[in-house]
Amino acid sequence: MKKLTIRYWIRCLVLMLVTFGLITACSSYTVQNTVSPIEVVNKDCRMVKHTMGKTCVPINPQRIVTFSLPTLGNALTLGVKPLGSTFIDMLDEHTYLKGKVDSIQSLGISSPNLEKILLIKPDIIIGWHAEKQFYPLLSKIAPTVLFDFQPDKTWRELFKFVTQVLGKQEAAQQAWEHYHQRVEKLKAALGDRYKNQEISLVFLAPGVIFSEGKNSFPDSILQDVGLQRPQAQNAIAPYTQIYFSLEELEKADGDIMFVGTLTDDDQEYLEKLKQKPLWKKLRAVQQNHVYPINYLTWRAGNLLAADAVIDDLFKYLVNIP
C-alpha cells in the first residue's frame, strides 16, 4: 500500500470511529415516525426505519451504493455486489476483499463523490450514521438508509440491518451457518491447548497504540472460539477501542499477541517500538509469539472478514509457523 499522509489517516480514522456530528435534516423520501424496522408499503416498496427516520426502499434493488467497509462487506456476504462504495481506495492486495471489489467504483473516503454517485443512478444507498451530514443531498439522489452505529451497537446488528434493507434473510442465515461451522471446526482443532492462555490484540496508528475491547468485532470472534483476552483488554470502551501509552505497554501483553498496522508509517512505528526495553520485556515477545495480522481485516466488522480472521487463527494457533 502506498504511503498515506497523517492528515489522510486521521480523516479515515475519524470516519471509522464514527464520530461525525448529528444532523436532523430530512428529505422527500423520509417521514419521521417510530415504526417497526420493516414495513411493507406495496409490491415495489418497503418502509425501513433507520437513524434519519424511515425510508421507502425498493423490494429488489439492482443498483446499490454502500458507504463504509463493514457495509460493503455485509452486502458482498449477502451475494449483492454494489456498483460503488467508499473506502475502496484504502484496500490493498492483502485484505479479505481481494478480487471481490475490482469492478466496484470508488466513491472516495471522508467525503463521498456525489457526482460519481449521480452517474451510477443507484436504486438505494446504504451507510451508517457517519454519513448524516451528507444525508440531505444523498436522499435526493436515491432512497438512503443509515444505520445508527452507536457504542452499544455491534457489527452483528449492522449486518442484520443490511440484511433487512436488502431483503436477503435466507442468504444471511446461510452466512451465519457457515460462520458457526468454521468456529466449531476451529474449536475442535484447538482443543484445550490455549485454555489458560491470553490472546492480545494490538493495533498501531501514527504514534498511537490501541486494542479492541470487549464485544468488538475481533473480540466477539475470539469469544465464540473460547479464547481469553488479557484483563486490561477485557473491558467495554467507547467504540470498542482501548488506548495504551508507551508506559502502559504491559497492558498490550498476552501469551499470544496479534499486531496490526495500516500504513507504512505505522509499520515504521512498530519497528521503533520493537527496540524499546518495555517491548522486549513482554512475554509474548520473549516467547516469540507475536504474529502480524491485517489491520483492515481484523477491524472490518463483517462475516467475510470474520472468515479471514478464522483463517489467521488456524494459521497461527493450529498450524503453528
PDB file of C-alpha atoms in Angstrom:
ATOM      1  CA  MET A   1       0.000   0.000   0.000  1.00  0.00           C
ATOM      2  CA  LYS A   2       1.337   3.392  -0.847  1.00  0.00           C
ATOM      3  CA  LYS A   3       2.319   5.656   1.983  1.00  0.00           C
ATOM      4  CA  LEU A   4      -0.516   7.736   3.410  1.00  0.00           C
ATOM      5  CA  THR A   5      -0.141  11.154   4.981  1.00  0.00           C
ATOM      6  CA  ILE A   6      -1.031  11.598   8.649  1.00  0.00           C
ATOM      7  CA  ARG A   7      -3.787  14.034   7.709  1.00  0.00           C
ATOM      8  CA  TYR A   8      -5.262  11.444   5.319  1.00  0.00           C
ATOM      9  CA  TRP A   9      -5.082   8.770   8.008  1.00  0.00           C
ATOM     10  CA  ILE A  10      -6.706  10.968  10.634  1.00  0.00           C
ATOM     11  CA  ARG A  11      -9.616  11.704   8.322  1.00  0.00           C
ATOM     12  CA  CYS A  12     -10.040   7.994   7.660  1.00  0.00           C
ATOM     13  CA  LEU A  13      -9.847   7.147  11.348  1.00  0.00           C
ATOM     14  CA  VAL A  14     -12.442   9.751  12.230  1.00  0.00           C
ATOM     15  CA  LEU A  15     -14.833   8.118   9.813  1.00  0.00           C
ATOM     16  CA  MET A  16     -14.074   4.613  11.023  1.00  0.00           C
ATOM     17  CA  LEU A  17     -14.629   5.633  14.647  1.00  0.00           C
ATOM     18  CA  VAL A  18     -17.996   7.059  13.678  1.00  0.00           C
ATOM     19  CA  THR A  19     -17.606  10.439  15.319  1.00  0.00           C
ATOM     20  CA  PHE A  20     -19.345  12.745  12.886  1.00  0.00           C
ATOM     21  CA  GLY A  21     -21.849  15.180  14.386  1.00  0.00           C
ATOM     22  CA  LEU A  22     -25.593  14.738  14.191  1.00  0.00           C
ATOM     23  CA  ILE A  23     -27.819  16.318  11.580  1.00  0.00           C
ATOM     24  CA  THR A  24     -31.620  16.336  11.626  1.00  0.00           C
ATOM     25  CA  ALA A  25     -32.494  17.255   8.053  1.00  0.00           C
ATOM     26  CA  CYS A  26     -34.866  15.029   6.117  1.00  0.00           C
ATOM     27  CA  SER A  27     -35.930  14.672   2.506  1.00  0.00           C
ATOM     28  CA  SER A  28     -38.917  13.775   0.378  1.00  0.00           C
ATOM     29  CA  TYR A  29     -38.090  10.077   0.875  1.00  0.00           C
ATOM     30  CA  THR A  30     -38.296  10.295   4.672  1.00  0.00           C
ATOM     31  CA  VAL A  31     -41.080  10.570   7.230  1.00  0.00           C
ATOM     32  CA  GLN A  32     -40.157  10.987  10.907  1.00  0.00           C
ATOM     33  CA  ASN A  33     -42.129   8.387  12.858  1.00  0.00           C
ATOM     34  CA  THR A  34     -41.491   5.411  15.108  1.00  0.00           C
ATOM     35  CA  VAL A  35     -42.214   2.195  13.225  1.00  0.00           C
ATOM     36  CA  SER A  36     -41.067  -1.392  13.122  1.00  0.00           C
ATOM     37  CA  PRO A  37     -37.749  -1.889  11.227  1.00  0.00           C
ATOM     38  CA  ILE A  38     -39.505  -3.138   8.073  1.00  0.00           C
ATOM     39  CA  GLU A  39     -42.992  -2.168   6.918  1.00  0.00           C
ATOM     40  CA  VAL A  40     -44.346  -3.346   3.575  1.00  0.00           C
ATOM     41  CA  VAL A  41     -45.982  -0.454   1.720  1.00  0.00           C
ATOM     42  CA  ASN A  42     -46.716  -2.084  -1.645  1.00  0.00           C
ATOM     43  CA  LYS A  43     -45.317  -4.699  -4.020  1.00  0.00           C
ATOM     44  CA  ASP A  44     -42.465  -2.398  -5.045  1.00  0.00           C
ATOM     45  CA  CYS A  45     -41.595  -0.660  -1.799  1.00  0.00           C
ATOM     46  CA  ARG A  46     -40.866  -1.358   1.864  1.00  0.00           C
ATOM     47  CA  MET A  47     -40.570   1.271   4.582  1.00  0.00           C
ATOM     48  CA  VAL A  48     -37.344   0.858   6.560  1.00  0.00           C
ATOM     49  CA  LYS A  49     -36.715   2.549   9.887  1.00  0.00           C
ATOM     50  CA  HIS A  50     -33.204   3.985  10.277  1.00  0.00           C
ATOM     51  CA  THR A  51     -31.350   6.749  12.062  1.00  0.00           C
ATOM     52  CA  MET A  52     -32.882   9.539   9.945  1.00  0.00           C
ATOM     53  CA  GLY A  53     -36.465   8.323  10.213  1.00  0.00           C
ATOM     54  CA  LYS A  54     -37.974   5.886   7.745  1.00  0.00           C
ATOM     55  CA  THR A  55     -37.385   5.487   4.031  1.00  0.00           C
ATOM     56  CA  CYS A  56     -39.251   3.651   1.301  1.00  0.00           C
ATOM     57  CA  VAL A  57     -36.748   1.297  -0.351  1.00  0.00           C
ATOM     58  CA  PRO A  58     -37.264  -0.880  -3.436  1.00  0.00           C
ATOM     59  CA  ILE A  59     -38.148  -4.527  -2.816  1.00  0.00           C
ATOM     60  CA  ASN A  60     -35.441  -5.825  -5.129  1.00  0.00           C
ATOM     61  CA  PRO A  61     -32.808  -3.100  -5.661  1.00  0.00           C
ATOM     62  CA  GLN A  62     -30.364  -3.676  -8.509  1.00  0.00           C
ATOM     63  CA  ARG A  63     -28.158  -0.567  -8.422  1.00  0.00           C
ATOM     64  CA  ILE A  64     -26.695  -0.332  -4.940  1.00  0.00           C
ATOM     65  CA  VAL A  65     -24.216   2.062  -3.354  1.00  0.00           C
ATOM     66  CA  THR A  66     -22.637   1.378   0.056  1.00  0.00           C
ATOM     67  CA  PHE A  67     -20.687   3.542   2.471  1.00  0.00           C
ATOM     68  CA  SER A  68     -18.029   2.103   4.838  1.00  0.00           C
ATOM     69  CA  LEU A  69     -16.137  -1.171   4.544  1.00  0.00           C
ATOM     70  CA  PRO A  70     -18.393  -3.025   7.019  1.00  0.00           C
ATOM     71  CA  THR A  71     -21.483  -2.130   4.974  1.00  0.00           C
ATOM     72  CA  LEU A  72     -19.743  -3.107   1.728  1.00  0.00           C
ATOM     73  CA  GLY A  73     -18.612  -6.394   3.277  1.00  0.00           C
ATOM     74  CA  ASN A  74     -22.131  -7.108   4.510  1.00  0.00           C
ATOM     75  CA  ALA A  75     -23.598  -6.598   1.054  1.00  0.00           C
ATOM     76  CA  LEU A  76     -20.999  -8.899  -0.515  1.00  0.00           C
ATOM     77  CA  THR A  77     -21.654 -11.502   2.188  1.00  0.00           C
ATOM     78  CA  LEU A  78     -25.302 -11.483   1.139  1.00  0.00           C
ATOM     79  CA  GLY A  79     -24.377 -12.050  -2.501  1.00  0.00           C
ATOM     80  CA  VAL A  80     -25.013  -8.444  -3.523  1.00  0.00           C
ATOM     81  CA  LYS A  81     -22.265  -6.565  -5.366  1.00  0.00           C
ATOM     82  CA  PRO A  82     -22.645  -2.782  -5.119  1.00  0.00           C
ATOM     83  CA  LEU A  83     -21.868  -0.633  -8.125  1.00  0.00           C
ATOM     84  CA  GLY A  84     -19.986   1.854  -5.946  1.00  0.00           C
ATOM     85  CA  SER A  85     -18.654   2.170  -2.409  1.00  0.00           C
ATOM     86  CA  THR A  86     -16.489   4.374  -0.225  1.00  0.00           C
ATOM     87  CA  PHE A  87     -13.164   3.309   1.327  1.00  0.00           C
ATOM     88  CA  ILE A  88     -12.167   1.027  -1.546  1.00  0.00           C
ATOM     89  CA  ASP A  89      -9.025   3.113  -2.077  1.00  0.00           C
ATOM     90  CA  MET A  90      -7.819   2.010   1.367  1.00  0.00           C
ATOM     91  CA  LEU A  91      -7.755  -1.638   0.406  1.00  0.00           C
ATOM     92  CA  ASP A  92      -4.615  -3.459  -0.671  1.00  0.00           C
ATOM     93  CA  GLU A  93      -3.975  -6.882  -2.149  1.00  0.00           C
ATOM     94  CA  HIS A  94      -3.652  -8.481   1.291  1.00  0.00           C
ATOM     95  CA  THR A  95      -7.164  -7.810   2.558  1.00  0.00           C
ATOM     96  CA  TYR A  96     -10.066 -10.229   2.712  1.00  0.00           C
ATOM     97  CA  LEU A  97     -11.753  -8.376  -0.182  1.00  0.00           C
ATOM     98  CA  LYS A  98      -9.034  -9.187  -2.691  1.00  0.00           C
ATOM     99  CA  GLY A  99     -10.656  -9.962  -6.049  1.00  0.00           C
ATOM    100  CA  LYS A 100     -14.134  -9.072  -4.773  1.00  0.00           C
ATOM    101  CA  VAL A 101     -14.173  -5.314  -5.409  1.00  0.00           C
ATOM    102  CA  ASP A 102     -12.371  -4.973  -8.758  1.00  0.00           C
ATOM    103  CA  SER A 103     -15.432  -3.771 -10.658  1.00  0.00           C
ATOM    104  CA  ILE A 104     -16.844  -1.638  -7.828  1.00  0.00           C
ATOM    105  CA  GLN A 105     -16.393   2.077  -8.394  1.00  0.00           C
ATOM    106  CA  SER A 106     -14.531   4.005  -5.684  1.00  0.00           C
ATOM    107  CA  LEU A 107     -16.604   6.849  -4.242  1.00  0.00           C
ATOM    108  CA  GLY A 108     -13.994   8.464  -2.014  1.00  0.00           C
ATOM    109  CA  ILE A 109     -13.292   8.224   1.705  1.00  0.00           C
ATOM    110  CA  SER A 110     -14.058  11.133   4.013  1.00  0.00           C
ATOM    111  CA  SER A 111     -16.362  12.857   1.505  1.00  0.00           C
ATOM    112  CA  PRO A 112     -18.377  10.674  -0.881  1.00  0.00           C
ATOM    113  CA  ASN A 113     -18.139  11.778  -4.509  1.00  0.00           C
ATOM    114  CA  LEU A 114     -21.680  12.940  -5.252  1.00  0.00           C
ATOM    115  CA  GLU A 115     -21.028  13.359  -8.968  1.00  0.00           C
ATOM    116  CA  LYS A 116     -19.980   9.716  -9.297  1.00  0.00           C
ATOM    117  CA  ILE A 117     -22.989   8.604  -7.279  1.00  0.00           C
ATOM    118  CA  LEU A 118     -25.290  10.569  -9.589  1.00  0.00           C
ATOM    119  CA  LEU A 119     -23.769   8.855 -12.614  1.00  0.00           C
ATOM    120  CA  ILE A 120     -24.330   5.421 -11.054  1.00  0.00           C
ATOM    121  CA  LYS A 121     -28.056   6.218 -10.686  1.00  0.00           C
ATOM    122  CA  PRO A 122     -28.488   3.971  -7.624  1.00  0.00           C
ATOM    123  CA  ASP A 123     -31.760   2.394  -6.537  1.00  0.00           C
ATOM    124  CA  ILE A 124     -30.620   2.644  -2.924  1.00  0.00           C
ATOM    125  CA  ILE A 125     -27.749   3.995  -0.818  1.00  0.00           C
ATOM    126  CA  ILE A 126     -26.818   2.143   2.385  1.00  0.00           C
ATOM    127  CA  GLY A 127     -24.492   3.544   5.030  1.00  0.00           C
ATOM    128  CA  TRP A 128     -24.188   4.313   8.703  1.00  0.00           C
ATOM    129  CA  HIS A 129     -24.605   7.432  10.769  1.00  0.00           C
ATOM    130  CA  ALA A 130     -21.161   8.804   9.861  1.00  0.00           C
ATOM    131  CA  GLU A 131     -22.820   9.984   6.635  1.00  0.00           C
ATOM    132  CA  LYS A 132     -25.528  12.016   8.370  1.00  0.00           C
ATOM    133  CA  GLN A 133     -24.011  15.287   7.230  1.00  0.00           C
ATOM    134  CA  PHE A 134     -24.416  14.186   3.596  1.00  0.00           C
ATOM    135  CA  TYR A 135     -27.901  12.756   4.029  1.00  0.00           C
ATOM    136  CA  PRO A 136     -29.930  15.710   2.663  1.00  0.00           C
ATOM    137  CA  LEU A 137     -28.026  15.526  -0.638  1.00  0.00           C
ATOM    138  CA  LEU A 138     -27.805  11.736  -0.823  1.00  0.00           C
ATOM    139  CA  SER A 139     -31.509  11.274  -0.204  1.00  0.00           C
ATOM    140  CA  LYS A 140     -32.261  13.473  -3.211  1.00  0.00           C
ATOM    141  CA  ILE A 141     -30.211  11.121  -5.401  1.00  0.00           C
ATOM    142  CA  ALA A 142     -31.799   7.871  -4.201  1.00  0.00           C
ATOM    143  CA  PRO A 143     -33.556   6.367  -1.165  1.00  0.00           C
ATOM    144  CA  THR A 144     -30.863   6.447   1.532  1.00  0.00           C
ATOM    145  CA  VAL A 145     -30.818   4.446   4.778  1.00  0.00           C
ATOM    146  CA  LEU A 146     -28.255   4.939   7.538  1.00  0.00           C
ATOM    147  CA  PHE A 147     -27.591   2.573  10.417  1.00  0.00           C
ATOM    148  CA  ASP A 148     -27.274   4.305  13.801  1.00  0.00           C
ATOM    149  CA  PHE A 149     -23.929   2.794  14.846  1.00  0.00           C
ATOM    150  CA  GLN A 150     -23.688   3.861  18.493  1.00  0.00           C
ATOM    151  CA  PRO A 151     -21.262   2.476  21.127  1.00  0.00           C
ATOM    152  CA  ASP A 152     -23.869  -0.027  22.319  1.00  0.00           C
ATOM    153  CA  LYS A 153     -24.466  -1.385  18.812  1.00  0.00           C
ATOM    154  CA  THR A 154     -22.429  -4.237  17.348  1.00  0.00           C
ATOM    155  CA  TRP A 155     -21.260  -5.354  13.930  1.00  0.00           C
ATOM    156  CA  ARG A 156     -23.877  -8.119  14.107  1.00  0.00           C
ATOM    157  CA  GLU A 157     -26.656  -5.538  14.335  1.00  0.00           C
ATOM    158  CA  LEU A 158     -25.279  -3.702  11.299  1.00  0.00           C
ATOM    159  CA  PHE A 159     -25.364  -6.992   9.369  1.00  0.00           C
ATOM    160  CA  LYS A 160     -28.960  -7.543  10.444  1.00  0.00           C
ATOM    161  CA  PHE A 161     -29.834  -4.033   9.271  1.00  0.00           C
ATOM    162  CA  VAL A 162     -28.259  -4.517   5.825  1.00  0.00           C
ATOM    163  CA  THR A 163     -29.993  -7.900   5.580  1.00  0.00           C
ATOM    164  CA  GLN A 164     -33.370  -6.292   6.259  1.00  0.00           C
ATOM    165  CA  VAL A 165     -32.771  -3.451   3.817  1.00  0.00           C
ATOM    166  CA  LEU A 166     -31.790  -5.831   1.007  1.00  0.00           C
ATOM    167  CA  GLY A 167     -34.340  -8.498   1.940  1.00  0.00           C
ATOM    168  CA  LYS A 168     -31.688 -11.222   1.998  1.00  0.00           C
ATOM    169  CA  GLN A 169     -32.697 -13.201   5.099  1.00  0.00           C
ATOM    170  CA  GLU A 170     -32.022 -16.586   3.509  1.00  0.00           C
ATOM    171  CA  ALA A 171     -28.521 -15.564   2.419  1.00  0.00           C
ATOM    172  CA  ALA A 172     -27.871 -14.182   5.903  1.00  0.00           C
ATOM    173  CA  GLN A 173     -28.886 -17.463   7.504  1.00  0.00           C
ATOM    174  CA  GLN A 174     -26.534 -19.362   5.212  1.00  0.00           C
ATOM    175  CA  ALA A 175     -23.702 -16.940   6.049  1.00  0.00           C
ATOM    176  CA  TRP A 176     -24.224 -17.435   9.782  1.00  0.00           C
ATOM    177  CA  GLU A 177     -24.356 -21.203   9.361  1.00  0.00           C
ATOM    178  CA  HIS A 178     -21.017 -21.077   7.539  1.00  0.00           C
ATOM    179  CA  TYR A 179     -19.521 -18.912  10.298  1.00  0.00           C
ATOM    180  CA  HIS A 180     -20.666 -21.194  13.118  1.00  0.00           C
ATOM    181  CA  GLN A 181     -19.437 -24.288  11.269  1.00  0.00           C
ATOM    182  CA  ARG A 182     -15.986 -22.732  10.941  1.00  0.00           C
ATOM    183  CA  VAL A 183     -15.978 -21.692  14.601  1.00  0.00           C
ATOM    184  CA  GLU A 184     -16.827 -25.233  15.710  1.00  0.00           C
ATOM    185  CA  LYS A 185     -14.146 -26.676  13.443  1.00  0.00           C
ATOM    186  CA  LEU A 186     -11.566 -24.276  14.902  1.00  0.00           C
ATOM    187  CA  LYS A 187     -12.622 -25.050  18.479  1.00  0.00           C
ATOM    188  CA  ALA A 188     -12.201 -28.765  17.794  1.00  0.00           C
ATOM    189  CA  ALA A 189      -8.749 -28.178  16.298  1.00  0.00           C
ATOM    190  CA  LEU A 190      -7.627 -26.050  19.251  1.00  0.00           C
ATOM    191  CA  GLY A 191      -8.908 -28.396  21.930  1.00  0.00           C
ATOM    192  CA  ASP A 192      -7.635 -27.301  25.357  1.00  0.00           C
ATOM    193  CA  ARG A 193      -4.310 -26.068  24.028  1.00  0.00           C
ATOM    194  CA  TYR A 194      -4.994 -22.404  24.855  1.00  0.00           C
ATOM    195  CA  LYS A 195      -7.366 -22.936  27.780  1.00  0.00           C
ATOM    196  CA  ASN A 196      -5.304 -20.867  30.222  1.00  0.00           C
ATOM    197  CA  GLN A 197      -3.653 -18.514  27.754  1.00  0.00           C
ATOM    198  CA  GLU A 198      -4.491 -14.911  26.904  1.00  0.00           C
ATOM    199  CA  ILE A 199      -4.763 -13.587  23.358  1.00  0.00           C
ATOM    200  CA  SER A 200      -3.754  -9.933  22.980  1.00  0.00           C
ATOM    201  CA  LEU A 201      -4.792  -7.686  20.089  1.00  0.00           C
ATOM    202  CA  VAL A 202      -2.626  -4.665  19.299  1.00  0.00           C
ATOM    203  CA  PHE A 203      -3.139  -2.095  16.543  1.00  0.00           C
ATOM    204  CA  LEU A 204      -0.904   0.813  15.641  1.00  0.00           C
ATOM    205  CA  ALA A 205      -1.692   4.175  14.087  1.00  0.00           C
ATOM    206  CA  PRO A 206       0.819   7.071  13.893  1.00  0.00           C
ATOM    207  CA  GLY A 207       2.038   7.490  17.464  1.00  0.00           C
ATOM    208  CA  VAL A 208      -0.913   5.531  18.871  1.00  0.00           C
ATOM    209  CA  ILE A 209      -1.204   2.048  20.386  1.00  0.00           C
ATOM    210  CA  PHE A 210      -4.641   0.568  20.979  1.00  0.00           C
ATOM    211  CA  SER A 211      -6.577  -2.649  21.318  1.00  0.00           C
ATOM    212  CA  GLU A 212     -10.122  -3.718  20.588  1.00  0.00           C
ATOM    213  CA  GLY A 213     -12.125  -4.198  23.756  1.00  0.00           C
ATOM    214  CA  LYS A 214     -14.963  -6.426  24.848  1.00  0.00           C
ATOM    215  CA  ASN A 215     -17.749  -7.043  22.319  1.00  0.00           C
ATOM    216  CA  SER A 216     -15.728  -5.587  19.458  1.00  0.00           C
ATOM    217  CA  PHE A 217     -15.638  -7.415  16.137  1.00  0.00           C
ATOM    218  CA  PRO A 218     -12.418  -9.398  16.753  1.00  0.00           C
ATOM    219  CA  ASP A 219     -13.180  -9.943  20.443  1.00  0.00           C
ATOM    220  CA  SER A 220     -16.582 -11.474  19.650  1.00  0.00           C
ATOM    221  CA  ILE A 221     -14.889 -13.975  17.325  1.00  0.00           C
ATOM    222  CA  LEU A 222     -12.335 -14.889  19.993  1.00  0.00           C
ATOM    223  CA  GLN A 223     -15.183 -15.294  22.495  1.00  0.00           C
ATOM    224  CA  ASP A 224     -17.077 -17.594  20.116  1.00  0.00           C
ATOM    225  CA  VAL A 225     -13.932 -19.708  19.736  1.00  0.00           C
ATOM    226  CA  GLY A 226     -13.442 -19.803  23.521  1.00  0.00           C
ATOM    227  CA  LEU A 227     -10.206 -17.827  23.669  1.00  0.00           C
ATOM    228  CA  GLN A 228      -9.437 -15.458  26.545  1.00  0.00           C
ATOM    229  CA  ARG A 229      -8.229 -11.856  26.444  1.00  0.00           C
ATOM    230  CA  PRO A 230      -5.846 -10.087  28.861  1.00  0.00           C
ATOM    231  CA  GLN A 231      -7.663  -8.393  31.732  1.00  0.00           C
ATOM    232  CA  ALA A 232      -6.692  -4.906  30.523  1.00  0.00           C
ATOM    233  CA  GLN A 233      -8.356  -5.606  27.169  1.00  0.00           C
ATOM    234  CA  ASN A 234     -11.403  -7.417  28.522  1.00  0.00           C
ATOM    235  CA  ALA A 235     -13.358  -4.219  29.046  1.00  0.00           C
ATOM    236  CA  ILE A 236     -16.064  -2.230  27.297  1.00  0.00           C
ATOM    237  CA  ALA A 237     -14.815   1.054  25.841  1.00  0.00           C
ATOM    238  CA  PRO A 238     -16.337   3.788  23.650  1.00  0.00           C
ATOM    239  CA  TYR A 239     -16.410   2.498  20.081  1.00  0.00           C
ATOM    240  CA  THR A 240     -14.580  -0.568  21.464  1.00  0.00           C
ATOM    241  CA  GLN A 241     -11.066   0.940  21.380  1.00  0.00           C
ATOM    242  CA  ILE A 242      -8.720   0.831  24.383  1.00  0.00           C
ATOM    243  CA  TYR A 243      -5.664   3.069  24.087  1.00  0.00           C
ATOM    244  CA  PHE A 244      -2.300   2.471  25.746  1.00  0.00           C
ATOM    245  CA  SER A 245       0.520   4.888  26.344  1.00  0.00           C
ATOM    246  CA  LEU A 246       4.051   3.647  25.814  1.00  0.00           C
ATOM    247  CA  GLU A 247       4.417   3.493  29.600  1.00  0.00           C
ATOM    248  CA  GLU A 248       1.361   1.188  29.744  1.00  0.00           C
ATOM    249  CA  LEU A 249       2.721  -1.236  27.185  1.00  0.00           C
ATOM    250  CA  GLU A 250       2.383  -4.161  29.582  1.00  0.00           C
ATOM    251  CA  LYS A 251      -1.399  -3.888  29.052  1.00  0.00           C
ATOM    252  CA  ALA A 252      -0.812  -4.944  25.467  1.00  0.00           C
ATOM    253  CA  ASP A 253       0.820  -8.181  26.556  1.00  0.00           C
ATOM    254  CA  GLY A 254      -0.525 -11.721  26.428  1.00  0.00           C
ATOM    255  CA  ASP A 255       0.646 -15.260  25.835  1.00  0.00           C
ATOM    256  CA  ILE A 256      -0.106 -14.653  22.162  1.00  0.00           C
ATOM    257  CA  MET A 257      -0.025 -11.174  20.613  1.00  0.00           C
ATOM    258  CA  PHE A 258      -1.527 -10.286  17.238  1.00  0.00           C
ATOM    259  CA  VAL A 259      -0.299  -6.958  15.856  1.00  0.00           C
ATOM    260  CA  GLY A 260      -1.872  -4.993  13.016  1.00  0.00           C
ATOM    261  CA  THR A 261      -0.618  -1.912  11.175  1.00  0.00           C
ATOM    262  CA  LEU A 262      -2.343   0.029   8.393  1.00  0.00           C
ATOM    263  CA  THR A 263       0.228   2.287   6.732  1.00  0.00           C
ATOM    264  CA  ASP A 264       3.971   2.329   6.119  1.00  0.00           C
ATOM    265  CA  ASP A 265       4.249   4.932   8.892  1.00  0.00           C
ATOM    266  CA  ASP A 266       2.556   2.523  11.295  1.00  0.00           C
ATOM    267  CA  GLN A 267       4.980  -0.228  10.359  1.00  0.00           C
ATOM    268  CA  GLU A 268       7.921   2.108  10.943  1.00  0.00           C
ATOM    269  CA  TYR A 269       6.472   2.987  14.345  1.00  0.00           C
ATOM    270  CA  LEU A 270       6.221  -0.718  15.163  1.00  0.00           C
ATOM    271  CA  GLU A 271       9.856  -1.277  14.208  1.00  0.00           C
ATOM    272  CA  LYS A 272      10.892   1.552  16.545  1.00  0.00           C
ATOM    273  CA  LEU A 273       8.647   0.121  19.252  1.00  0.00           C
ATOM    274  CA  LYS A 274      10.418  -3.222  18.984  1.00  0.00           C
ATOM    275  CA  GLN A 275      13.657  -1.543  20.098  1.00  0.00           C
ATOM    276  CA  LYS A 276      12.113  -0.267  23.343  1.00  0.00           C
ATOM    277  CA  PRO A 277      13.071  -2.104  26.570  1.00  0.00           C
ATOM    278  CA  LEU A 278       9.388  -2.312  27.600  1.00  0.00           C
ATOM    279  CA  TRP A 279       8.546  -4.132  24.371  1.00  0.00           C
ATOM    280  CA  LYS A 280      11.336  -6.633  24.851  1.00  0.00           C
ATOM    281  CA  LYS A 281      10.019  -7.453  28.343  1.00  0.00           C
ATOM    282  CA  LEU A 282       6.607  -8.589  27.055  1.00  0.00           C
ATOM    283  CA  ARG A 283       6.164 -12.342  27.493  1.00  0.00           C
ATOM    284  CA  ALA A 284       4.684 -12.793  24.011  1.00  0.00           C
ATOM    285  CA  VAL A 285       7.806 -11.134  22.615  1.00  0.00           C
ATOM    286  CA  GLN A 286      10.170 -13.205  24.755  1.00  0.00           C
ATOM    287  CA  GLN A 287       8.388 -16.428  23.733  1.00  0.00           C
ATOM    288  CA  ASN A 288       8.336 -15.397  20.060  1.00  0.00           C
ATOM    289  CA  HIS A 289       4.531 -15.486  19.956  1.00  0.00           C
ATOM    290  CA  VAL A 290       3.954 -12.171  18.159  1.00  0.00           C
ATOM    291  CA  TYR A 291       2.126 -12.529  14.845  1.00  0.00           C
ATOM    292  CA  PRO A 292       1.284  -9.937  12.139  1.00  0.00           C
ATOM    293  CA  ILE A 293      -2.338  -9.504  11.105  1.00  0.00           C
ATOM    294  CA  ASN A 294      -4.095  -7.331   8.554  1.00  0.00           C
ATOM    295  CA  TYR A 295      -5.390  -4.196  10.252  1.00  0.00           C
ATOM    296  CA  LEU A 296      -8.394  -3.725   7.974  1.00  0.00           C
ATOM    297  CA  THR A 297      -9.401  -7.380   8.081  1.00  0.00           C
ATOM    298  CA  TRP A 298      -9.356  -7.714  11.875  1.00  0.00           C
ATOM    299  CA  ARG A 299     -11.332  -4.491  12.323  1.00  0.00           C
ATOM    300  CA  ALA A 300     -13.696  -4.915   9.377  1.00  0.00           C
ATOM    301  CA  GLY A 301     -16.909  -5.863  11.150  1.00  0.00           C
ATOM    302  CA  ASN A 302     -18.476  -8.260   8.666  1.00  0.00           C
ATOM    303  CA  LEU A 303     -18.728 -12.002   8.069  1.00  0.00           C
ATOM    304  CA  LEU A 304     -16.388 -12.065   5.072  1.00  0.00           C
ATOM    305  CA  ALA A 305     -13.688 -10.602   7.293  1.00  0.00           C
ATOM    306  CA  ALA A 306     -14.644 -12.995  10.114  1.00  0.00           C
ATOM    307  CA  ASP A 307     -13.835 -15.866   7.765  1.00  0.00           C
ATOM    308  CA  ALA A 308     -10.376 -14.345   7.174  1.00  0.00           C
ATOM    309  CA  VAL A 309      -9.839 -13.844  10.921  1.00  0.00           C
ATOM    310  CA  ILE A 310     -10.613 -17.522  11.474  1.00  0.00           C
ATOM    311  CA  ASP A 311      -8.095 -18.347   8.743  1.00  0.00           C
ATOM    312  CA  ASP A 312      -5.464 -16.418  10.723  1.00  0.00           C
ATOM    313  CA  LEU A 313      -6.383 -18.246  13.931  1.00  0.00           C
ATOM    314  CA  PHE A 314      -5.938 -21.567  12.166  1.00  0.00           C
ATOM    315  CA  LYS A 315      -2.636 -20.382  10.721  1.00  0.00           C
ATOM    316  CA  TYR A 316      -1.091 -19.096  13.938  1.00  0.00           C
ATOM    317  CA  LEU A 317      -2.742 -21.211  16.653  1.00  0.00           C
ATOM    318  CA  VAL A 318      -3.320 -24.572  14.949  1.00  0.00           C
ATOM    319  CA  ASN A 319      -0.828 -24.770  12.110  1.00  0.00           C
ATOM    320  CA  ILE A 320       1.849 -23.052  14.192  1.00  0.00           C
ATOM    321  CA  PRO A 321       4.558 -21.436  11.999  1.00  0.00           C
TER     322      PRO A 321
END
